[in-house]
XYZ file of C-alpha atoms in Angstrom:
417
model
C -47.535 94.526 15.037
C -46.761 91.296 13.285
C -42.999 90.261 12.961
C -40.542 87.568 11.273
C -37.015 87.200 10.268
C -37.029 87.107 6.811
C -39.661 89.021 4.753
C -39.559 87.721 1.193
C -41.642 90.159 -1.613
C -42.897 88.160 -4.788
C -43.918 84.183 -4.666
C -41.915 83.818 -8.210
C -39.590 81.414 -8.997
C -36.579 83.429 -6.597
C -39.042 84.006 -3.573
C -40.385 80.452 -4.020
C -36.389 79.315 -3.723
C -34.935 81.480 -1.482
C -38.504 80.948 0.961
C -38.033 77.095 1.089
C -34.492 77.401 1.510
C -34.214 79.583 4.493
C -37.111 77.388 5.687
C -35.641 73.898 5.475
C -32.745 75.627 7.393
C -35.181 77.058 10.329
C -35.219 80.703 9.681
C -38.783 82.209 9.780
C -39.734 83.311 6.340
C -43.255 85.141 5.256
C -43.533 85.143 1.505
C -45.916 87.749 0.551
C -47.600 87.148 -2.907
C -49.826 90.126 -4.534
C -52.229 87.574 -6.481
C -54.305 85.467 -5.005
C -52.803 81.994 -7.293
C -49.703 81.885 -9.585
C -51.813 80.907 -12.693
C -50.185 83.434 -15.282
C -49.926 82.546 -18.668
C -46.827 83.534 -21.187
C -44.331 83.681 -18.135
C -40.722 82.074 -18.517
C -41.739 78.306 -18.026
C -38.034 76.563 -18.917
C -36.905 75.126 -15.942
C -32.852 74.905 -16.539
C -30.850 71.780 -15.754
C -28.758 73.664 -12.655
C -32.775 74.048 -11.495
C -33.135 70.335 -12.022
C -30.333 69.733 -9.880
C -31.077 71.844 -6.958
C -34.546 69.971 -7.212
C -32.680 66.848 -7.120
C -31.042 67.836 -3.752
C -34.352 69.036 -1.952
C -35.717 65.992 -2.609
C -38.306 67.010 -5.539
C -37.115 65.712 -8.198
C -39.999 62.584 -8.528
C -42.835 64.944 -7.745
C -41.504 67.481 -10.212
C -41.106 64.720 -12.688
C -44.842 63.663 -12.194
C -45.673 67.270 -13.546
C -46.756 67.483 -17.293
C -43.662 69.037 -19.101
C -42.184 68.510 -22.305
C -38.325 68.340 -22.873
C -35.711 70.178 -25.005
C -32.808 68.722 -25.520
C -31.557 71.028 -28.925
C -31.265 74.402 -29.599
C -32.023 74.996 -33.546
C -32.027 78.298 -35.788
C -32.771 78.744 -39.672
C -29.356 79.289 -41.797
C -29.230 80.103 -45.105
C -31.425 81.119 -47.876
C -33.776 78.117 -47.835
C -34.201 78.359 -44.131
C -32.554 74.991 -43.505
C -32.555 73.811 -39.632
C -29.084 73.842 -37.622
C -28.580 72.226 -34.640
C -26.574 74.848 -33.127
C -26.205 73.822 -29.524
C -27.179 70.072 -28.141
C -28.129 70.099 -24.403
C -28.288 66.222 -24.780
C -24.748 66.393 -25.003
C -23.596 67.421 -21.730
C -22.936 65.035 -19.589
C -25.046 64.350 -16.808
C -28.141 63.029 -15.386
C -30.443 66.378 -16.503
C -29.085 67.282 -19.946
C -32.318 69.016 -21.100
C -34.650 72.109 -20.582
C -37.987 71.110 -18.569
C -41.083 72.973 -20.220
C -42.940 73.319 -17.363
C -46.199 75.837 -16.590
C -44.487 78.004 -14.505
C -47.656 77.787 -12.081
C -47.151 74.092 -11.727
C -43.512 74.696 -10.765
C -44.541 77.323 -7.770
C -47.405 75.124 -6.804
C -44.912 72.627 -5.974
C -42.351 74.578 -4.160
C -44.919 76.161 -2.016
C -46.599 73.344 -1.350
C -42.961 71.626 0.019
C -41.954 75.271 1.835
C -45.609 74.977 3.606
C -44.452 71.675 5.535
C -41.881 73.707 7.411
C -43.315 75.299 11.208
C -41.141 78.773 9.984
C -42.943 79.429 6.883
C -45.593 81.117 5.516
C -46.900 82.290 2.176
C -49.357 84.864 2.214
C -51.102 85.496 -1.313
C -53.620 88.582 -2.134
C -50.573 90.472 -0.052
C -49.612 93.267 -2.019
C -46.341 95.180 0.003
C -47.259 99.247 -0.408
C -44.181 100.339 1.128
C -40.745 99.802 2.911
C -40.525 100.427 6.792
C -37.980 102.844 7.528
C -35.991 103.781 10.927
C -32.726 105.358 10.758
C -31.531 104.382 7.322
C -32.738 101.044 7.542
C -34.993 98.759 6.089
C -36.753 97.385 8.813
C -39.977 95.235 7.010
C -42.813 96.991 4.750
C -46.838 98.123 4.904
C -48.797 95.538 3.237
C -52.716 95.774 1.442
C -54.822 92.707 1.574
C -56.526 93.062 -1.813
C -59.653 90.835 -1.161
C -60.398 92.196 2.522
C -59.032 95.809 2.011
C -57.171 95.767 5.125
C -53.714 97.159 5.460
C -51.000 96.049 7.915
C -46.837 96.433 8.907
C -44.870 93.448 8.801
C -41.146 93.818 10.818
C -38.501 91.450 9.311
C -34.473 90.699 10.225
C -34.526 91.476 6.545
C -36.469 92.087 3.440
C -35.539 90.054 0.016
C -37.471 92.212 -3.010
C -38.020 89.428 -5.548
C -41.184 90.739 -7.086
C -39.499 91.821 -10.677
C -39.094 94.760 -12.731
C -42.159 96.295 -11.319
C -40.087 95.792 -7.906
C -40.766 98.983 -5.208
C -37.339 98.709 -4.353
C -36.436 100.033 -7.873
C -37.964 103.693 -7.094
C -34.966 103.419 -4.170
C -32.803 106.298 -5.967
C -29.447 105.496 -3.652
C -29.665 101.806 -5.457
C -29.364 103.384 -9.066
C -31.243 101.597 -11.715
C -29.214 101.559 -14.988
C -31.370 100.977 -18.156
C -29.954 99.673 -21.549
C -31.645 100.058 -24.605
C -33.779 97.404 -26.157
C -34.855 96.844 -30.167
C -37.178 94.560 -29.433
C -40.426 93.913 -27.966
C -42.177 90.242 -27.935
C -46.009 88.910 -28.904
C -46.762 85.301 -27.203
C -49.560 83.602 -28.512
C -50.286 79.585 -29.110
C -50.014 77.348 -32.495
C -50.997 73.501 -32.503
C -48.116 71.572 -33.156
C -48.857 68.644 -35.261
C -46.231 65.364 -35.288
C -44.471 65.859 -38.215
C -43.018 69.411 -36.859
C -39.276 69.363 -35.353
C -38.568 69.050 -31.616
C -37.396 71.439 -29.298
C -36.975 74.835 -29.022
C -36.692 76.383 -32.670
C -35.855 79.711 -33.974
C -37.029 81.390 -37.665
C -36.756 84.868 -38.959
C -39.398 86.781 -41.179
C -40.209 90.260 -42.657
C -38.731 92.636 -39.873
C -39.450 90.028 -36.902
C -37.837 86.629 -35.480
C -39.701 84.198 -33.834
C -39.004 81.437 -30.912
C -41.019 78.301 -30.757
C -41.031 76.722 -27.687
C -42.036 72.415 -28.214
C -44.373 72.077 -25.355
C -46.140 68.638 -26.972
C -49.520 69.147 -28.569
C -48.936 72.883 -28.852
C -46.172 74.956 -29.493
C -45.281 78.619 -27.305
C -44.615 81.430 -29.871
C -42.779 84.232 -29.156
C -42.716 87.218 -32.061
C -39.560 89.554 -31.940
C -40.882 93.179 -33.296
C -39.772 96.430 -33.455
C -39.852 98.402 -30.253
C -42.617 100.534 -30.370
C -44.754 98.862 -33.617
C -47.329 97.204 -31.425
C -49.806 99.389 -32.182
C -48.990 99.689 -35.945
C -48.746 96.010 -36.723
C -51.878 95.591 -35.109
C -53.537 97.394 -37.293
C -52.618 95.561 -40.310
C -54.543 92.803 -39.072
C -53.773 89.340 -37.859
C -54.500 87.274 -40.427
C -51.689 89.209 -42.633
C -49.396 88.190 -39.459
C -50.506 85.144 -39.552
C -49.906 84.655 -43.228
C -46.324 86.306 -42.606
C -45.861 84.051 -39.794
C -46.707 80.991 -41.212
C -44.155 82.110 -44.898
C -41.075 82.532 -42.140
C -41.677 79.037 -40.947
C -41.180 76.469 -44.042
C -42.025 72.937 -42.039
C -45.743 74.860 -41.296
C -46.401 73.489 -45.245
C -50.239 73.928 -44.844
C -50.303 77.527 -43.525
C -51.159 78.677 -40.166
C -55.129 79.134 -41.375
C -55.228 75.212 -41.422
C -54.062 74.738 -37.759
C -56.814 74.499 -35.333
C -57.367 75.859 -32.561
C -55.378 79.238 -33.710
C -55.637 82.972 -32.596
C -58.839 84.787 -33.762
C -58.064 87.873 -32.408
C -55.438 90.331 -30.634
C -56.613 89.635 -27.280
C -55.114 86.158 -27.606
C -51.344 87.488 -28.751
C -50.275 88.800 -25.758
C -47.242 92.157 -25.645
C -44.534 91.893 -23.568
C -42.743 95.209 -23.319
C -38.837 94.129 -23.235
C -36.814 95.825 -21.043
C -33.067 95.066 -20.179
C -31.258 97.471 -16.433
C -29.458 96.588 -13.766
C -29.527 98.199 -10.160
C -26.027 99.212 -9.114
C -26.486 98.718 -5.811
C -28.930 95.188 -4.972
C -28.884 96.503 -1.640
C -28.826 99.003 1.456
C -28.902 98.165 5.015
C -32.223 95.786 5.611
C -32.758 95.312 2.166
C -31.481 92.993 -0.629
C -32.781 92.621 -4.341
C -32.151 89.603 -6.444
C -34.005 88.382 -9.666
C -35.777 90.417 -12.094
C -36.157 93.029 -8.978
C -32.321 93.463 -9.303
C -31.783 92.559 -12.584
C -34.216 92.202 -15.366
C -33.142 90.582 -18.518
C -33.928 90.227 -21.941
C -35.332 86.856 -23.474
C -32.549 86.265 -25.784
C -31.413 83.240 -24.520
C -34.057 82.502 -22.224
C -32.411 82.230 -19.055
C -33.682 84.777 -16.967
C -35.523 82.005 -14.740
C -31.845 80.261 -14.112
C -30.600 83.878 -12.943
C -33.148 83.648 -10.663
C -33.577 80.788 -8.930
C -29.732 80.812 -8.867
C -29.593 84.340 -7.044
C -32.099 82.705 -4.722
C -29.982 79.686 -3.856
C -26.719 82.233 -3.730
C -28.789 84.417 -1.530
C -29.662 81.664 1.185
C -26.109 80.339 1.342
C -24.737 83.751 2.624
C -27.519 84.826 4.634
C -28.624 81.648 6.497
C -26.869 81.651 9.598
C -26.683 85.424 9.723
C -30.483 85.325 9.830
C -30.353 82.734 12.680
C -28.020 84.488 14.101
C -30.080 87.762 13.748
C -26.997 89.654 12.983
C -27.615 90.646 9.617
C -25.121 93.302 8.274
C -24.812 95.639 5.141
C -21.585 93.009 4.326
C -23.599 89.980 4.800
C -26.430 91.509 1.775
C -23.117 92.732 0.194
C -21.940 89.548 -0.257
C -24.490 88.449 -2.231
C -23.977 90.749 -5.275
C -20.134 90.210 -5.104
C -21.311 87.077 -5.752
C -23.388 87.358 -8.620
C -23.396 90.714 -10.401
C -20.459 88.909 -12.536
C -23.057 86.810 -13.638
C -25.776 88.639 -14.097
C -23.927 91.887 -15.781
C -21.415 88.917 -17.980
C -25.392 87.918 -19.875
C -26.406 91.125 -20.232
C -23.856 92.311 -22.020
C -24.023 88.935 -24.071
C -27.751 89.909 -24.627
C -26.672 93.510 -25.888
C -23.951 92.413 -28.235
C -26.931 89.920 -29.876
C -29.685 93.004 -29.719
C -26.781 95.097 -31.433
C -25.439 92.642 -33.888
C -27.822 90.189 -34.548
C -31.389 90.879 -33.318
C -31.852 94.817 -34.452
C -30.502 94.455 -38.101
C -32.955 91.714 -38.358
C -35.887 93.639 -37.481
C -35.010 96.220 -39.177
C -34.269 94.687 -42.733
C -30.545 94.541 -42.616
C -28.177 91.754 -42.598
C -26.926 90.701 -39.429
C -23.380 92.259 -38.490
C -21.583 88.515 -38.181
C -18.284 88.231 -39.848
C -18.189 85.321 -42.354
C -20.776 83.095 -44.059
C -23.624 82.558 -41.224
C -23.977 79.278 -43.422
C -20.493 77.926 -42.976
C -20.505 78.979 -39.629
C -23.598 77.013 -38.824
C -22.117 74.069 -40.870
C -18.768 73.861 -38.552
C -21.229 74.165 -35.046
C -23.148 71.356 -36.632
C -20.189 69.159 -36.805
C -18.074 69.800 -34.017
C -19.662 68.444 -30.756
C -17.484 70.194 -28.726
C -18.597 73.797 -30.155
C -22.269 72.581 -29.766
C -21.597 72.012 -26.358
C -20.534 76.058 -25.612
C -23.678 77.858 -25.986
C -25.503 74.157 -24.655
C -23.842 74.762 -21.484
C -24.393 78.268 -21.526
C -28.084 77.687 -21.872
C -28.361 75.236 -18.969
C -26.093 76.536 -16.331
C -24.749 80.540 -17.197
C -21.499 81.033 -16.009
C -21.932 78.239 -13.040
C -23.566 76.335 -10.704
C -24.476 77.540 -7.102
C -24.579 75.388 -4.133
C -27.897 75.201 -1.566
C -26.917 75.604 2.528
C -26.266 72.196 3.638
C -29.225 72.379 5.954
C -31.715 73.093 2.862
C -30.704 68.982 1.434
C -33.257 66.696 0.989
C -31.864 63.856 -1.223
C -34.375 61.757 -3.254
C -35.186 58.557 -2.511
């Protein structure tokens, strides 16, 4: 029977964080990964400036520089009848050594972190490890049953305590005493790939067309396209066809002046626009006694705003803080997991109900031909965030930290250079 002090479930971007933390401070840590690589393509790949920063104390920050990435440094939406760009928040505002987004291939970003946890003697990252079940004795969470998916062999693993960071698929969310609480969503998203040609803006830029919005994410000699649609029209709008899409796509967007047809190379069929189902709940509970749930696995999140990675990796750092020397103490107790949601369900639960009041006044009269529910001229509006930098710098900030920065255990520091 194999054993360690901290089992972590899911090598994303929280189980990468929360793995090298606890790690660097010398608490055993087995990260099991289902997949056999992270290489996943049309996964959150906006690495936030509070992420910058807590790569800046471990000591990353050159090597994660030396990645390919492209930068965003302005937030910009379509106001008015013509379409007309706003700058409606500008990250290069805030003061600050990282005041922009990172575009990074989320794989690249993992790749990196594992490769750092992997120097430390208590850690190890198992991939093609899918966890099948929990380990129970007496009410308590005491490790899980794990399938290697390339041998076939199954296994137990016994941990201090298990971390669930492996998303909205997470088992822990079949736990009923945690209570998952749904919340409805308008919207579901198609990702596919344009070419982006020099003459297009910078940055991450919004546009609305028939019934859908669109985000297009600047990532240098192509750009990321995300396609708001009605929930539930998937199947529908696919068979319309996707050159009509295309067509419609390329109308919303007015600096595309040649048409989508003339951008090379450009989807040729479905199979390269890919559906993410958006879903939006919160667990009540991110915990019982052995167990703690952080991340999408606690919280999953819409992609309005695109900060579900920040929650994340922030949870993660939140996470090791309070649980660090209760691990090496091995005297972890239902308050020490506790803690951690005091902590940051405000956060968490303060965005989604940002993200609702957007679906509800914003986002689903959009989609579904109606005029969004803002009081006032959306023009003016746009006109007075445009000129005062200090309004630009609200939903800036917003974008690159959420409510607030957390702090890494002091053992976890690396400093650069």
């Amino acid at each position: 029977m194999e054993r360690t002090t901290c089992c972590v479930v899911g090598g994303g971007p929280a189980g990468m964080v929360l793995g090298l933390l606890l790690a660097r401070a010398g608490v055993e840590v087995t990260v099991l990964e289902k997949h056999g690589d992270f290489l996943r393509d049309f996964r959150g790949d906006t690495v936030h400036p509070s992420t910058l920063r807590l790569l800046d104390d471990l000591g990353l920050a050159d090597r994660f520089a030396a990645l390919p990435q492209r930068h965003v440094r302005s937030i910009r939406l379509p106001i008015g009848r013509d379409g007309d760009l706003f700058t409606v928040g500008e990250i290069s505002a805030l003061p600050g050594k990282y005041n922009y987004v990172a575009m990074v291939p989320q794989w690249d970003l993992l790749d990196l972190l594992a490769n750092e946890a992997k120097r430390e003697p208590t850690f190890q990252l198992r991939m093609n490890t899918e966890v099948t079940s929990f380990l129970m004795e007496r009410g308590r969470v005491t490790g899980v049953r794990y399938r290697d998916r390339v041998a076939g062999s199954t296994g137990e693993l016994r941990a201090t305590l298990t971390v669930a960071c492996d998303g909205r698929g997470s088992l822990a969310r079949a736990l009923p005493e945690l209570g998952l609480r749904e919340f409805p969503c308008p919207m579901d998203v198609w990702w596919f790939r344009l070419p982006r040609e020099e003459r297009d803006p910078q940055g991450l830029v919004g546009n609305a067309g028939d019934r859908y919005l669109t985000a297009m994410i600047d990532r240098g000699d192509y750009w990321q396209c995300a396609a708001l649609i009605p929930k539930g029209a998937d199947d529908a709008w696919r068979a319309q066809g996707l050159d009509q899409f295309l067509a419609s796509f390329a109308e919303a967007t007015p600096w595309i002046r040649q048409g989508v047809a003339d951008r090379e190379p450009r989807p040729r069929s479905w199979d390269e626009v890919k559906l993410l189902d958006v879903r939006m709940d919160r667990l009540r509970r991110w915990h019982r006694p052995g167990l703690l749930c952080i991340g999408d696995a606690a919280h999953a999140m819409s992609p309005v705003f695109g900060i579900g990675i920040n929650l994340a990796v922030e949870d993660a750092v939140a996470a090791a803080r309070h649980l660090v020397e209760p691990l090496r103490k091995g005297t972890v107790g239902l308050a020490d997991v506790r803690a951690v949601q005091r902590r940051r369900w405000p956060t968490a639960a303060g965005t989604q109900l940002l993200q609702r009041i957007a679906h509800a006044r914003v986002i689903e009269p959009l989609l579904q031909g109606r005029s969004p529910g803002i009081s006032g001229q959306p023009l003016r509006l746009a006109q007075v965030l445009t000129k005062a930098p200090w309004l630009k710098r609200g939903p800036a900030y917003f974008l690159a930290y959420g409510a607030g920065r957390e702090r890494p255990p002091a053992a976890s520091l690396r400093r650069s250079g």
